[in-house]
PDB file of C-alpha atoms in Angstrom:
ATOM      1  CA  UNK T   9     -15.444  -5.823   5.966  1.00 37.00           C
ATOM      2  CA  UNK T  10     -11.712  -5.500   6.542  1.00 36.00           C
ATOM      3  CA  UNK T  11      -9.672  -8.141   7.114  1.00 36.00           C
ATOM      4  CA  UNK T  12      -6.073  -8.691   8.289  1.00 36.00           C
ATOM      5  CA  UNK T  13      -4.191 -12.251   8.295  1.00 33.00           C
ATOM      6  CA  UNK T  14      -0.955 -12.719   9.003  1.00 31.00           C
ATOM      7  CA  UNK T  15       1.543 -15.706  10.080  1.00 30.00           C
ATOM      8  CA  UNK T  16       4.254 -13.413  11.403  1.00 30.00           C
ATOM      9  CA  UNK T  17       3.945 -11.083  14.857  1.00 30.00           C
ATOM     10  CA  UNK T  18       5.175  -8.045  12.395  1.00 32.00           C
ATOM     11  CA  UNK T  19       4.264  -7.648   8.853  1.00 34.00           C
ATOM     12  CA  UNK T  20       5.857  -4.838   6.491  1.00 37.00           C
ATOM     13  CA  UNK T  21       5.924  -5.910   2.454  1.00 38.00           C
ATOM     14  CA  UNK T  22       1.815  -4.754   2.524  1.00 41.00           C
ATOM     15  CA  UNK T  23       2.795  -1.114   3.415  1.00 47.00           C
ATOM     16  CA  UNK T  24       2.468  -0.557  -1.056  1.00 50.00           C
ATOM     17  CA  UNK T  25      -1.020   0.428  -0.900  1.00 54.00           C
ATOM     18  CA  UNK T  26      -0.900   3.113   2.093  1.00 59.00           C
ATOM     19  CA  UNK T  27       2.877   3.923   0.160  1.00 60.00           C
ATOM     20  CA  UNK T  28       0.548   5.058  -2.892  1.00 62.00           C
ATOM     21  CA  UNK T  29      -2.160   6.370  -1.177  1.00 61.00           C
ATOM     22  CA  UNK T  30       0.809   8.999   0.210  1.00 60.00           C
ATOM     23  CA  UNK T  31       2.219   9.613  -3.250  1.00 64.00           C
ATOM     24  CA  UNK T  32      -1.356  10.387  -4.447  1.00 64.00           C
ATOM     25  CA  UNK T  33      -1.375  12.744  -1.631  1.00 69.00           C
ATOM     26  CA  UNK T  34       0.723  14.751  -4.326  1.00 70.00           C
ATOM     27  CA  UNK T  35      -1.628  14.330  -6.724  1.00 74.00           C
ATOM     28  CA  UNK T  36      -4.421  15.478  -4.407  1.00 73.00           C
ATOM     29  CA  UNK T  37      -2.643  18.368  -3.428  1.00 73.00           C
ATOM     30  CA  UNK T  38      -2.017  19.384  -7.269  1.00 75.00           C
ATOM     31  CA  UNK T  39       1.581  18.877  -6.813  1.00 76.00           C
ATOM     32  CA  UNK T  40       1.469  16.100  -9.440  1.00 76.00           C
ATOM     33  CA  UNK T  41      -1.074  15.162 -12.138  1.00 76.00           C
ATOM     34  CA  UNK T  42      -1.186  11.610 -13.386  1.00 79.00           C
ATOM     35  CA  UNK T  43      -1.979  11.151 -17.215  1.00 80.00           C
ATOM     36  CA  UNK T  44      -4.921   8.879 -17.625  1.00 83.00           C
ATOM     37  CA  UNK T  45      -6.504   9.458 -14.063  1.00 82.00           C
ATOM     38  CA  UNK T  46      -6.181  12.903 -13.505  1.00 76.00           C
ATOM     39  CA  UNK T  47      -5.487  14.471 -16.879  1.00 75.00           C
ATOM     40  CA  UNK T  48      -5.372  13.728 -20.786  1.00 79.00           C
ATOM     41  CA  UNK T  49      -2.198  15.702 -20.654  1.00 77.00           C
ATOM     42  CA  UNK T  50       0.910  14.048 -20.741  1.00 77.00           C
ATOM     43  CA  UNK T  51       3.296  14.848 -17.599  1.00 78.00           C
ATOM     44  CA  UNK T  52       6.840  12.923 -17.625  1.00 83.00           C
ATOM     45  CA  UNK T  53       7.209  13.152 -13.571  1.00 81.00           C
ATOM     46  CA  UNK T  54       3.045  11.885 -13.294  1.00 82.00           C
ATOM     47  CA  UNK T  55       3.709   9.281 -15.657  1.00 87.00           C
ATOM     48  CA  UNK T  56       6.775   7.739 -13.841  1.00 87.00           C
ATOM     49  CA  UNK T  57       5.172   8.123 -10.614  1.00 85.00           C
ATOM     50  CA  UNK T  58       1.970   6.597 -12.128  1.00 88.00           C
ATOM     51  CA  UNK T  59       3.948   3.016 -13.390  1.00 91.00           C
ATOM     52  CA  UNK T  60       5.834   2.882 -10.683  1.00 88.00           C
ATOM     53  CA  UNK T  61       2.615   3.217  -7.646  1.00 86.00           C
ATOM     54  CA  UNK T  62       0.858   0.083 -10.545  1.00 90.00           C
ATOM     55  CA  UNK T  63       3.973  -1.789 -10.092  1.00 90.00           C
ATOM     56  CA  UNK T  64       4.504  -1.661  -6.728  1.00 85.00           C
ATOM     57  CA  UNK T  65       0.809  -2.790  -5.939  1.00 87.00           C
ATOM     58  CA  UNK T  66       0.198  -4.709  -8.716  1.00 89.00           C
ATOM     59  CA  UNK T  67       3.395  -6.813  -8.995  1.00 86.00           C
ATOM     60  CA  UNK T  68       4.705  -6.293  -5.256  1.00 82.00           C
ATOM     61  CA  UNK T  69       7.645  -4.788  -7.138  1.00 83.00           C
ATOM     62  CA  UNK T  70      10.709  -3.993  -4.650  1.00 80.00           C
ATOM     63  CA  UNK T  71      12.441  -1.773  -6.911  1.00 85.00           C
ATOM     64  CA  UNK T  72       9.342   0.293  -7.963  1.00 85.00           C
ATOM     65  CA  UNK T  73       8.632   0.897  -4.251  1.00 81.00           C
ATOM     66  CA  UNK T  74      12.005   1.650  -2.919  1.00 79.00           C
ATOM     67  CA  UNK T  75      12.494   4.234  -6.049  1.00 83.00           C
ATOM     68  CA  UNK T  76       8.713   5.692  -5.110  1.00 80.00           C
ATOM     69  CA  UNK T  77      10.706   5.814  -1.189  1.00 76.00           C
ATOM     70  CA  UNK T  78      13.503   7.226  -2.652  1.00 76.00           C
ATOM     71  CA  UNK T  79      11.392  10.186  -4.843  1.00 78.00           C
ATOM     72  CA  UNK T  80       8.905  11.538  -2.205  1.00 72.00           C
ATOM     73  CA  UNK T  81      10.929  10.111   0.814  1.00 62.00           C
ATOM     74  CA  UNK T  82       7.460   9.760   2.470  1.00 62.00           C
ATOM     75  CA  UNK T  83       7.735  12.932   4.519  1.00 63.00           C
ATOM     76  CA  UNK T  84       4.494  12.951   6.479  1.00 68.00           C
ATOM     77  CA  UNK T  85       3.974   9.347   6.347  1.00 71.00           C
ATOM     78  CA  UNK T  86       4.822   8.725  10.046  1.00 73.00           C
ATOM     79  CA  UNK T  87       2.047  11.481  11.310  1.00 76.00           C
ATOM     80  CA  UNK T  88      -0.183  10.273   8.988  1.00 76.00           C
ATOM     81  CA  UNK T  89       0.000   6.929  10.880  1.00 78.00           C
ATOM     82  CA  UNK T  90      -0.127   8.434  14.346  1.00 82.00           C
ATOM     83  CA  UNK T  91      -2.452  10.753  13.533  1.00 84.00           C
ATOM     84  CA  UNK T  92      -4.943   7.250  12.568  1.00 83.00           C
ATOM     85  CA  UNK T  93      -3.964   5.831  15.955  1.00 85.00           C
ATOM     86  CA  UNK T  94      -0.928   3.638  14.674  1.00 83.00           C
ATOM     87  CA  UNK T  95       1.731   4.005  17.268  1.00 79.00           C
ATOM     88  CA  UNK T  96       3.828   1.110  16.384  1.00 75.00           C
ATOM     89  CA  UNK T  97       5.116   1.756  13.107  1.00 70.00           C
ATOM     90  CA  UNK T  98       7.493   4.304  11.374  1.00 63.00           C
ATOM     91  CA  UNK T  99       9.649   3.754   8.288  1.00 65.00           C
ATOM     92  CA  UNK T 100      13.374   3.616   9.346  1.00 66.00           C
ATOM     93  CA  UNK T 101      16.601   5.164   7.890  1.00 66.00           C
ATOM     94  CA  UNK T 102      17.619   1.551   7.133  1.00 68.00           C
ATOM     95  CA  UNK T 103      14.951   0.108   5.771  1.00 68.00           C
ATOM     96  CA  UNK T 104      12.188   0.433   2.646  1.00 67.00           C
ATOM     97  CA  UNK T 105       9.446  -0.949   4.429  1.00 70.00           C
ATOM     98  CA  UNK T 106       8.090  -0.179   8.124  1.00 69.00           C
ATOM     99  CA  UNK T 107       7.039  -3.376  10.610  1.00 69.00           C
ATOM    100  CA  UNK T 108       3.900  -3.070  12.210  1.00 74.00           C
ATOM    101  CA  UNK T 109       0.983  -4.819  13.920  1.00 78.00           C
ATOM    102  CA  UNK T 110      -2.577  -6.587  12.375  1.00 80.00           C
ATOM    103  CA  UNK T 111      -4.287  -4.100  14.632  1.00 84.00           C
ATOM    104  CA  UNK T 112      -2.381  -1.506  13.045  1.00 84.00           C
ATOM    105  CA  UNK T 113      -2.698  -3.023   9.724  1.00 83.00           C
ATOM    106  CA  UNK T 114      -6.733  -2.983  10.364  1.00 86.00           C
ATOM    107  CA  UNK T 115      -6.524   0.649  11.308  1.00 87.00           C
ATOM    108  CA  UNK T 116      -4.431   1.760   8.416  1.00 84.00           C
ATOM    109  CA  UNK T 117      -6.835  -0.351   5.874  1.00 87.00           C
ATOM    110  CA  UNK T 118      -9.809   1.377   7.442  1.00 88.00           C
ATOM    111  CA  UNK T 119      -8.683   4.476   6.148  1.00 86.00           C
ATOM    112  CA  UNK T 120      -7.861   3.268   2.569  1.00 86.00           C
ATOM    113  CA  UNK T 121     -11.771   1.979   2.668  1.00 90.00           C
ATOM    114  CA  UNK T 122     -12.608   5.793   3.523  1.00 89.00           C
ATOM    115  CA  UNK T 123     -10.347   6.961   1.378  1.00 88.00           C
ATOM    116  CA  UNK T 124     -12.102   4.616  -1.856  1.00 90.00           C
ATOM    117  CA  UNK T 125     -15.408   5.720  -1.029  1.00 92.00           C
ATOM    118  CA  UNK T 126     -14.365   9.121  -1.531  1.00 89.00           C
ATOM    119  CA  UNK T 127     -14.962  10.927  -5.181  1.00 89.00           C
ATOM    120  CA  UNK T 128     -11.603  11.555  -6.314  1.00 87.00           C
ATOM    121  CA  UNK T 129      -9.784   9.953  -9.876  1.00 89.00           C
ATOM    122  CA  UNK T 130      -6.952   9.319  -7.593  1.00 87.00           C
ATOM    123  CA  UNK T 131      -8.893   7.031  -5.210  1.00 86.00           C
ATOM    124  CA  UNK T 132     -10.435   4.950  -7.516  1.00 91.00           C
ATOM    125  CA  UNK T 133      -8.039   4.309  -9.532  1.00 90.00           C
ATOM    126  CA  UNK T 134      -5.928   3.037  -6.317  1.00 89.00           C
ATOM    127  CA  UNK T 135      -9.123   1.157  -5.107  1.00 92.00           C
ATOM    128  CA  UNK T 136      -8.765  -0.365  -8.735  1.00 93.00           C
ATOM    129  CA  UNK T 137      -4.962  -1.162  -8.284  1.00 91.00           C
ATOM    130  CA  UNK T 138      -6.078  -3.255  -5.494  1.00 91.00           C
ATOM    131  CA  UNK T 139      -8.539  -5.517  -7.076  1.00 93.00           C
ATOM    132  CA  UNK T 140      -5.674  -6.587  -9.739  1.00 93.00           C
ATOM    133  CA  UNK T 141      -2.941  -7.529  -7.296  1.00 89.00           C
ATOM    134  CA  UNK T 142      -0.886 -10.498  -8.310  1.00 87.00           C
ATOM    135  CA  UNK T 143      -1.405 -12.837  -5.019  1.00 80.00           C
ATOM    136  CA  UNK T 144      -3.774 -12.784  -2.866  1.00 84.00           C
ATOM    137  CA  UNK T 145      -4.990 -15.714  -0.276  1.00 84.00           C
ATOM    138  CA  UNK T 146      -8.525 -13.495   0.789  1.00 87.00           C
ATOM    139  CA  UNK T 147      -9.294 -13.333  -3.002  1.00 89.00           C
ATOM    140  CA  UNK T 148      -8.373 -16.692  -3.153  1.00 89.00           C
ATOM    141  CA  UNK T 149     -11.049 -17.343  -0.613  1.00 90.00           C
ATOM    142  CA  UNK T 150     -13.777 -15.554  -0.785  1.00 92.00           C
ATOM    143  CA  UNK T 151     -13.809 -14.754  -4.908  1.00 91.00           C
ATOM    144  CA  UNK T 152     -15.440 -17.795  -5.951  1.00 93.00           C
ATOM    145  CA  UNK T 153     -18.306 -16.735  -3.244  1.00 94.00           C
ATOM    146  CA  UNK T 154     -18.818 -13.499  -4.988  1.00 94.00           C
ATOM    147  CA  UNK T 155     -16.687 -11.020  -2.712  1.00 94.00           C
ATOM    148  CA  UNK T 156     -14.840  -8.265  -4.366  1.00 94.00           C
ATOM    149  CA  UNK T 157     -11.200  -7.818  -2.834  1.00 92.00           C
ATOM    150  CA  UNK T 158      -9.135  -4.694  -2.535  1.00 91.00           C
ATOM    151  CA  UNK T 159      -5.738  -5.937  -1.194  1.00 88.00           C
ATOM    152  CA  UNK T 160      -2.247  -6.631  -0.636  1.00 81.00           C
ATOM    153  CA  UNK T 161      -0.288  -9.969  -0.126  1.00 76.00           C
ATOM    154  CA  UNK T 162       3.480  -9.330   1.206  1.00 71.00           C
ATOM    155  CA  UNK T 163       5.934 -11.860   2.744  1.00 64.00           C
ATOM    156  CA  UNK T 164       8.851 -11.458   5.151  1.00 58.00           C
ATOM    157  CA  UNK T 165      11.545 -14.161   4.409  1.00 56.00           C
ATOM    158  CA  UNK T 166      13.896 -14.993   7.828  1.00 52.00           C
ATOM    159  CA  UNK T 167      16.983 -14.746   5.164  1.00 50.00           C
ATOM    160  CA  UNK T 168      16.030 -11.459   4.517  1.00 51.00           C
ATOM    161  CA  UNK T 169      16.324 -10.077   7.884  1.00 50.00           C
ATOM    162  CA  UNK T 170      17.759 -10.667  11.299  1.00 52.00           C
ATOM    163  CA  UNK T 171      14.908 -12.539  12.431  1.00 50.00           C
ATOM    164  CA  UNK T 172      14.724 -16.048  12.168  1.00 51.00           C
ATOM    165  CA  UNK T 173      11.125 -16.661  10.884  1.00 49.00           C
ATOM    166  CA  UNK T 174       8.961 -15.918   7.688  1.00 51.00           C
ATOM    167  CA  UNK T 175       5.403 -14.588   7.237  1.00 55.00           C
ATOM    168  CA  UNK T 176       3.294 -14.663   4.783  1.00 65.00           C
ATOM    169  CA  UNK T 177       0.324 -11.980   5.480  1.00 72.00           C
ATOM    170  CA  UNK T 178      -2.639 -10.650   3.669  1.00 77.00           C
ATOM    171  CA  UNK T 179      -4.431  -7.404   4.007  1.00 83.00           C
ATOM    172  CA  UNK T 180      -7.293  -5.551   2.592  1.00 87.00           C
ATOM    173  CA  UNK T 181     -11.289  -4.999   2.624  1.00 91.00           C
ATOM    174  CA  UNK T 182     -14.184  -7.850   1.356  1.00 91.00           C
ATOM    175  CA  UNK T 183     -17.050  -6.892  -0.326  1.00 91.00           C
TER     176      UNK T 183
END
């Protein structure tokens, strides 16, 4: 079951998890190797990509994701989203985080659930990631009735943008 809730028309903060699933593209690739998930071997790059993807899902850390932005610049990221259908979202030269729909949310989520059930290191330690988030209203929810939650929480604050409204959103899949 996926699930999307959100209290603003446009949601962005939640965009960690897909955010890692592109840097572990890397990884995939055998671009990058992450010590502890992918090898025993210690790599300086893997190991500061490694903190700062568990930091920026973990903690919803700002800084971790805008360096993470900053290192792999995302390239791809945009026709990775079209190519799943997601036509209303693309990150933008002046900001860290793209805006998009709950459809597109749902969509994008869909294909982190695909992406879990698949046999690589990289994936479930991600899919792990997600289960240890910091906040989290569907956990919140539907813990205590024995559902196991892969998420993201984020928040858009009216004072941080042009807008004049906050959110407060939750996305993920319940099992």
């Amino acid at each position: 079951l996926m699930l999307s809730k959100c209290a603003a028309r446009k949601i962005g903060p939640r965009v960690r998890e897909p955010c890692a699933a592109q840097c572990e593209q890397h990884v995939e690739n055998g671009e990058l190797a992450l010590p502890g998930v992918t090898t025993d071997t210690f790599d300086a790059r893997g190991s500061q990509v490694k903190s700062l993807i568990e930091e920026s899902v973990i903690n919803s850390d700002n800084d971790a994701f805008g360096t993470l932005r900053t290192m792999y610049d995302f390239a791809g990221f945009n026709e990775w989203t079209e190519s799943l259908g997601v036509n209303d979202t693309a990150y933008l030269p002046d900001s860290w985080f793209p805006w998009y729909t709950a459809r597109s949310s749902a969509k994008i989520w869909t294909e982190m659930y695909d992406y879990f059930q698949s046999d690589s290191p990289t994936a479930a330690w991600l899919r792990s990631l997600c289960e240890q988030t910091n906040l989290s209203f569907l956990r919140n929810a539907v813990e205590p009735q024995g559902a196991l939650v892969h998420n993201k929480a984020g928040w858009c604050s009216g004072s941080d943008y042009a807008h004049d409204y906050n959110g407060l959103c939750d996305a993920g899949i319940v099992e």
